[in-house]
Amino acid sequence: MATPEQIPTDLTVDMGDDMSPEEFITAVRHFMGYVAEITAAQSGDGADVGWTVRIREGSYLIGVEPGIDAPSSRLSMIYQKAEHAAVALAAGDIRSAELSDKAIGHLKALSELSSKNQNGKGIRLWVQRRPIAISPGIAKTVREDWEADYNDYGSLEGRLEAIRDASGSVKIAVKDFLFPRAIVCSVPERLLESALGSFRKRVEIEGTIHYRRDGTPVSIEAHSIEVLPEDNELPSADDVRGIMAVA
């Protein structure tokens, strides 16, 4: 295990010493992805924060260093969030981590790599020289949380779009403004033409909705798809007053 004196920056991943080249590249990609998600989420005063990679020679320590113009208040928010979220996930508390699904996915991937790297004592995230173990338990917690817990028949409104999942496959999804993530939509053959014709349009999809335990919809099996009017196609206030006018 590395010591605080060996850590090159205030935000560093320690990948141990027992990784294949492919696993090493994957770990770096997910660490950088986590940093990018945390940076984007902690908007602070709106100033951009650029990062430079710093590597300790002869080690598996990969760090990122902010640009000299990065405001200290924003950096403090980023470091605090990076540490708090990782600690919360390690404790099995996904809700208080308050991360995007994409950020959770990056930590989950690092956790899965950590489970393969037990000889090297696993992966650690260092925030301001304080270590946080990215234990295999994080991936288990996320998998259990992301599983659909119950189903119900209902409808979702949003814009029909295409998304690319972790495997690289493109799927149809509906983006409801009430929820932060796109909801995967399973479309039967008989509705495929209707779905393709409704691409990027506002729709109401009726069907069987699969929910997480906290009530967040995960996916919907479409039974019907109805295209909704765009905002500029809806009646204006003057139009409504005209309809309701009394002689």
Tab-separated table of C-alpha atoms in Angstrom:
chain	number	residue	atom	x	y	z
A	1	MET	CA	0.000	0.000	0.000
A	2	ALA	CA	1.220	3.482	-0.866
A	3	THR	CA	1.922	6.033	1.854
A	4	PRO	CA	0.660	9.655	1.847
A	5	GLU	CA	4.151	10.893	0.990
A	6	GLN	CA	4.116	8.864	-2.224
A	7	ILE	CA	0.774	10.200	-3.519
A	8	PRO	CA	1.438	12.643	-6.406
A	9	THR	CA	-1.741	14.779	-6.244
A	10	ASP	CA	-4.813	15.543	-4.145
A	11	LEU	CA	-6.890	13.198	-6.321
A	12	THR	CA	-5.125	9.929	-7.080
A	13	VAL	CA	-6.011	6.307	-7.754
A	14	ASP	CA	-3.734	3.574	-6.413
A	15	MET	CA	-4.226	0.422	-8.478
A	16	GLY	CA	-1.901	-1.832	-6.503
A	17	ASP	CA	0.662	-3.901	-8.356
A	18	ASP	CA	-1.139	-6.894	-9.804
A	19	MET	CA	-2.940	-5.778	-12.969
A	20	SER	CA	-2.834	-6.808	-16.589
A	21	PRO	CA	-2.265	-4.021	-19.159
A	22	GLU	CA	-5.924	-4.259	-20.201
A	23	GLU	CA	-7.147	-3.955	-16.609
A	24	PHE	CA	-4.784	-1.046	-15.998
A	25	ILE	CA	-6.159	0.893	-18.988
A	26	THR	CA	-9.737	0.135	-17.918
A	27	ALA	CA	-9.050	1.337	-14.380
A	28	VAL	CA	-7.501	4.594	-15.617
A	29	ARG	CA	-10.479	5.211	-17.917
A	30	HIS	CA	-13.000	4.741	-15.100
A	31	PHE	CA	-10.982	6.854	-12.667
A	32	MET	CA	-10.882	9.678	-15.212
A	33	GLY	CA	-14.597	9.197	-15.862
A	34	TYR	CA	-15.360	9.486	-12.145
A	35	VAL	CA	-13.285	12.663	-11.893
A	36	ALA	CA	-15.064	14.141	-14.926
A	37	GLU	CA	-18.525	13.368	-13.491
A	38	ILE	CA	-17.658	14.826	-10.074
A	39	THR	CA	-16.148	17.927	-11.677
A	40	ALA	CA	-19.220	18.508	-13.851
A	41	ALA	CA	-21.607	18.010	-10.917
A	42	GLN	CA	-19.823	20.465	-8.616
A	43	SER	CA	-20.457	23.533	-10.735
A	44	GLY	CA	-19.644	26.013	-7.973
A	45	ASP	CA	-19.052	29.435	-9.467
A	46	GLY	CA	-19.230	28.052	-12.994
A	47	ALA	CA	-15.500	28.267	-13.662
A	48	ASP	CA	-14.026	25.504	-15.788
A	49	VAL	CA	-11.576	23.143	-14.114
A	50	GLY	CA	-9.040	21.419	-16.315
A	51	TRP	CA	-6.978	18.474	-15.116
A	52	THR	CA	-3.455	17.314	-15.915
A	53	VAL	CA	-2.385	13.702	-15.369
A	54	ARG	CA	0.488	13.075	-12.951
A	55	ILE	CA	2.093	9.622	-12.643
A	56	ARG	CA	4.535	8.569	-9.959
A	57	GLU	CA	7.378	6.833	-11.764
A	58	GLY	CA	7.702	3.115	-11.098
A	59	SER	CA	4.280	2.881	-9.428
A	60	TYR	CA	0.609	2.242	-10.146
A	61	LEU	CA	-0.299	5.693	-8.814
A	62	ILE	CA	-2.244	7.861	-11.305
A	63	GLY	CA	-3.241	11.340	-10.180
A	64	VAL	CA	-4.915	14.404	-11.641
A	65	GLU	CA	-3.777	17.936	-10.899
A	66	PRO	CA	-5.991	21.010	-11.461
A	67	GLY	CA	-4.950	23.950	-13.590
A	68	ILE	CA	-3.399	26.905	-11.820
A	69	ASP	CA	-6.512	29.022	-12.514
A	70	ALA	CA	-8.930	26.587	-10.851
A	71	PRO	CA	-10.731	28.379	-7.976
A	72	SER	CA	-9.915	26.891	-4.574
A	73	SER	CA	-13.591	26.965	-3.545
A	74	ARG	CA	-14.545	24.781	-6.505
A	75	LEU	CA	-11.660	22.395	-5.894
A	76	SER	CA	-12.704	22.048	-2.270
A	77	MET	CA	-16.217	21.064	-3.405
A	78	ILE	CA	-14.823	18.521	-5.880
A	79	TYR	CA	-12.500	16.898	-3.348
A	80	GLN	CA	-15.197	16.808	-0.683
A	81	LYS	CA	-17.687	15.224	-3.071
A	82	ALA	CA	-15.173	12.708	-4.432
A	83	GLU	CA	-14.361	11.524	-0.910
A	84	HIS	CA	-17.885	11.599	0.539
A	85	ALA	CA	-19.431	9.721	-2.392
A	86	ALA	CA	-16.802	6.973	-2.390
A	87	VAL	CA	-17.071	6.533	1.410
A	88	ALA	CA	-20.886	6.405	1.209
A	89	LEU	CA	-20.824	3.743	-1.494
A	90	ALA	CA	-18.249	1.735	0.435
A	91	ALA	CA	-20.686	1.833	3.377
A	92	GLY	CA	-23.530	0.653	1.133
A	93	ASP	CA	-25.355	4.003	1.173
A	94	ILE	CA	-26.064	4.893	-2.460
A	95	ARG	CA	-28.689	7.550	-1.670
A	96	SER	CA	-26.436	9.817	0.380
A	97	ALA	CA	-23.648	9.516	-2.210
A	98	GLU	CA	-25.832	11.651	-4.511
A	99	LEU	CA	-23.971	10.613	-7.643
A	100	SER	CA	-25.146	10.397	-11.230
A	101	ASP	CA	-25.695	6.883	-12.557
A	102	LYS	CA	-22.653	7.401	-14.765
A	103	ALA	CA	-20.430	8.264	-11.784
A	104	ILE	CA	-21.797	5.273	-9.852
A	105	GLY	CA	-21.028	3.098	-12.868
A	106	HIS	CA	-17.391	4.242	-12.870
A	107	LEU	CA	-16.952	3.369	-9.184
A	108	LYS	CA	-18.738	0.065	-9.751
A	109	ALA	CA	-16.277	-0.800	-12.534
A	110	LEU	CA	-13.310	0.091	-10.299
A	111	SER	CA	-14.827	-2.065	-7.564
A	112	GLU	CA	-15.105	-5.029	-9.936
A	113	LEU	CA	-11.457	-4.585	-10.912
A	114	SER	CA	-10.532	-4.358	-7.241
A	115	SER	CA	-12.103	-7.770	-6.626
A	116	LYS	CA	-9.663	-9.230	-9.182
A	117	ASN	CA	-6.708	-7.480	-7.598
A	118	GLN	CA	-6.828	-8.763	-4.022
A	119	ASN	CA	-3.182	-9.878	-4.127
A	120	GLY	CA	-2.293	-6.226	-4.548
A	121	LYS	CA	-4.746	-5.283	-1.767
A	122	GLY	CA	-7.273	-3.861	-4.207
A	123	ILE	CA	-7.817	-0.367	-5.605
A	124	ARG	CA	-7.711	2.758	-3.434
A	125	LEU	CA	-8.830	6.289	-4.131
A	126	TRP	CA	-6.735	8.952	-2.424
A	127	VAL	CA	-8.372	12.324	-1.777
A	128	GLN	CA	-6.064	14.955	-0.302
A	129	ARG	CA	-3.709	12.147	0.813
A	130	ARG	CA	-6.504	10.228	2.598
A	131	PRO	CA	-7.105	6.659	1.298
A	132	ILE	CA	-10.520	5.162	0.544
A	133	ALA	CA	-10.725	1.466	-0.307
A	134	ILE	CA	-12.758	0.771	-3.451
A	135	SER	CA	-13.863	-2.589	-2.130
A	136	PRO	CA	-15.615	-5.376	-4.078
A	137	GLY	CA	-18.654	-4.671	-1.878
A	138	ILE	CA	-19.351	-1.463	-3.814
A	139	ALA	CA	-20.128	-3.383	-6.998
A	140	LYS	CA	-22.406	-5.755	-5.062
A	141	THR	CA	-24.300	-2.849	-3.495
A	142	VAL	CA	-24.787	-1.142	-6.855
A	143	ARG	CA	-25.927	-4.332	-8.606
A	144	GLU	CA	-28.540	-4.975	-5.914
A	145	ASP	CA	-29.755	-1.380	-5.997
A	146	TRP	CA	-30.025	-1.293	-9.777
A	147	GLU	CA	-32.092	-4.459	-9.977
A	148	ALA	CA	-35.788	-3.851	-10.613
A	149	ASP	CA	-37.685	-4.533	-7.377
A	150	TYR	CA	-41.304	-4.354	-8.533
A	151	ASN	CA	-43.438	-3.808	-11.619
A	152	ASP	CA	-46.607	-1.823	-12.253
A	153	TYR	CA	-48.723	-0.845	-15.245
A	154	GLY	CA	-48.611	2.842	-16.044
A	155	SER	CA	-47.329	5.467	-18.449
A	156	LEU	CA	-44.270	7.658	-18.890
A	157	GLU	CA	-43.952	10.913	-20.809
A	158	GLY	CA	-40.743	12.171	-22.352
A	159	ARG	CA	-38.667	12.401	-25.464
A	160	LEU	CA	-37.838	9.201	-27.316
A	161	GLU	CA	-34.108	8.860	-27.913
A	162	ALA	CA	-31.331	6.347	-28.416
A	163	ILE	CA	-28.804	5.551	-25.693
A	164	ARG	CA	-25.620	3.492	-25.625
A	165	ASP	CA	-25.265	1.163	-22.654
A	166	ALA	CA	-22.073	-0.030	-20.948
A	167	SER	CA	-21.643	-2.852	-23.469
A	168	GLY	CA	-21.821	-0.406	-26.381
A	169	SER	CA	-25.253	-1.557	-27.559
A	170	VAL	CA	-27.704	1.110	-28.735
A	171	LYS	CA	-31.162	0.949	-27.162
A	172	ILE	CA	-34.374	2.955	-27.380
A	173	ALA	CA	-35.118	5.008	-24.267
A	174	VAL	CA	-37.494	7.706	-23.081
A	175	LYS	CA	-36.080	10.750	-21.239
A	176	ASP	CA	-38.632	11.933	-18.696
A	177	PHE	CA	-37.820	15.373	-17.246
A	178	LEU	CA	-38.858	14.083	-13.794
A	179	PHE	CA	-35.960	11.616	-13.683
A	180	PRO	CA	-32.222	12.235	-14.195
A	181	ARG	CA	-31.571	9.184	-16.382
A	182	ALA	CA	-33.101	7.890	-19.597
A	183	ILE	CA	-35.482	4.951	-19.088
A	184	VAL	CA	-34.849	1.955	-21.341
A	185	CYS	CA	-37.856	1.072	-23.471
A	186	SER	CA	-38.543	-2.462	-24.688
A	187	VAL	CA	-40.577	-2.250	-27.906
A	188	PRO	CA	-42.438	-5.233	-29.426
A	189	GLU	CA	-42.233	-5.874	-33.168
A	190	ARG	CA	-45.729	-4.456	-33.790
A	191	LEU	CA	-44.685	-1.057	-32.342
A	192	LEU	CA	-41.228	-0.873	-33.900
A	193	GLU	CA	-42.306	1.235	-36.881
A	194	SER	CA	-44.219	3.591	-34.588
A	195	ALA	CA	-41.195	3.925	-32.289
A	196	LEU	CA	-38.836	4.732	-35.166
A	197	GLY	CA	-41.297	7.309	-36.479
A	198	SER	CA	-41.472	8.901	-33.025
A	199	PHE	CA	-37.714	9.231	-32.604
A	200	ARG	CA	-36.757	12.527	-30.856
A	201	LYS	CA	-40.415	13.439	-30.418
A	202	ARG	CA	-42.343	13.883	-27.185
A	203	VAL	CA	-44.303	10.720	-26.484
A	204	GLU	CA	-46.456	9.016	-23.909
A	205	ILE	CA	-45.543	5.347	-23.508
A	206	GLU	CA	-47.979	3.052	-21.764
A	207	GLY	CA	-46.958	-0.362	-20.495
A	208	THR	CA	-45.356	-2.365	-17.698
A	209	ILE	CA	-42.864	-0.220	-15.772
A	210	HIS	CA	-40.020	-1.801	-13.790
A	211	TYR	CA	-38.998	0.205	-10.712
A	212	ARG	CA	-36.064	0.272	-8.355
A	213	ARG	CA	-36.706	-0.081	-4.645
A	214	ASP	CA	-36.724	3.713	-4.223
A	215	GLY	CA	-39.490	4.132	-6.817
A	216	THR	CA	-37.247	5.221	-9.699
A	217	PRO	CA	-38.354	3.679	-13.014
A	218	VAL	CA	-35.668	1.529	-14.639
A	219	SER	CA	-37.373	0.360	-17.827
A	220	ILE	CA	-40.746	0.038	-19.517
A	221	GLU	CA	-42.202	-2.682	-21.730
A	222	ALA	CA	-44.201	-0.629	-24.203
A	223	HIS	CA	-47.801	-1.592	-24.961
A	224	SER	CA	-48.604	1.627	-26.814
A	225	ILE	CA	-46.757	4.769	-27.976
A	226	GLU	CA	-48.563	8.071	-28.560
A	227	VAL	CA	-46.845	11.148	-29.978
A	228	LEU	CA	-47.558	14.294	-27.930
A	229	PRO	CA	-47.653	17.862	-29.275
A	230	GLU	CA	-44.554	19.990	-28.834
A	231	ASP	CA	-44.727	23.060	-26.588
A	232	ASN	CA	-45.066	25.389	-29.578
A	233	GLU	CA	-48.025	23.360	-30.804
A	234	LEU	CA	-50.016	23.696	-27.579
A	235	PRO	CA	-52.765	26.353	-27.270
A	236	SER	CA	-51.553	29.690	-25.932
A	237	ALA	CA	-53.111	31.469	-22.962
A	238	ASP	CA	-54.964	33.761	-25.390
A	239	ASP	CA	-56.295	30.741	-27.282
A	240	VAL	CA	-57.597	29.216	-24.047
A	241	ARG	CA	-59.238	32.475	-23.014
A	242	GLY	CA	-60.899	32.643	-26.399
A	243	ILE	CA	-62.261	29.102	-26.019
A	244	MET	CA	-63.601	29.845	-22.545
A	245	ALA	CA	-65.045	33.278	-23.358
A	246	VAL	CA	-68.676	33.775	-22.404
A	247	ALA	CA	-70.903	35.939	-24.559
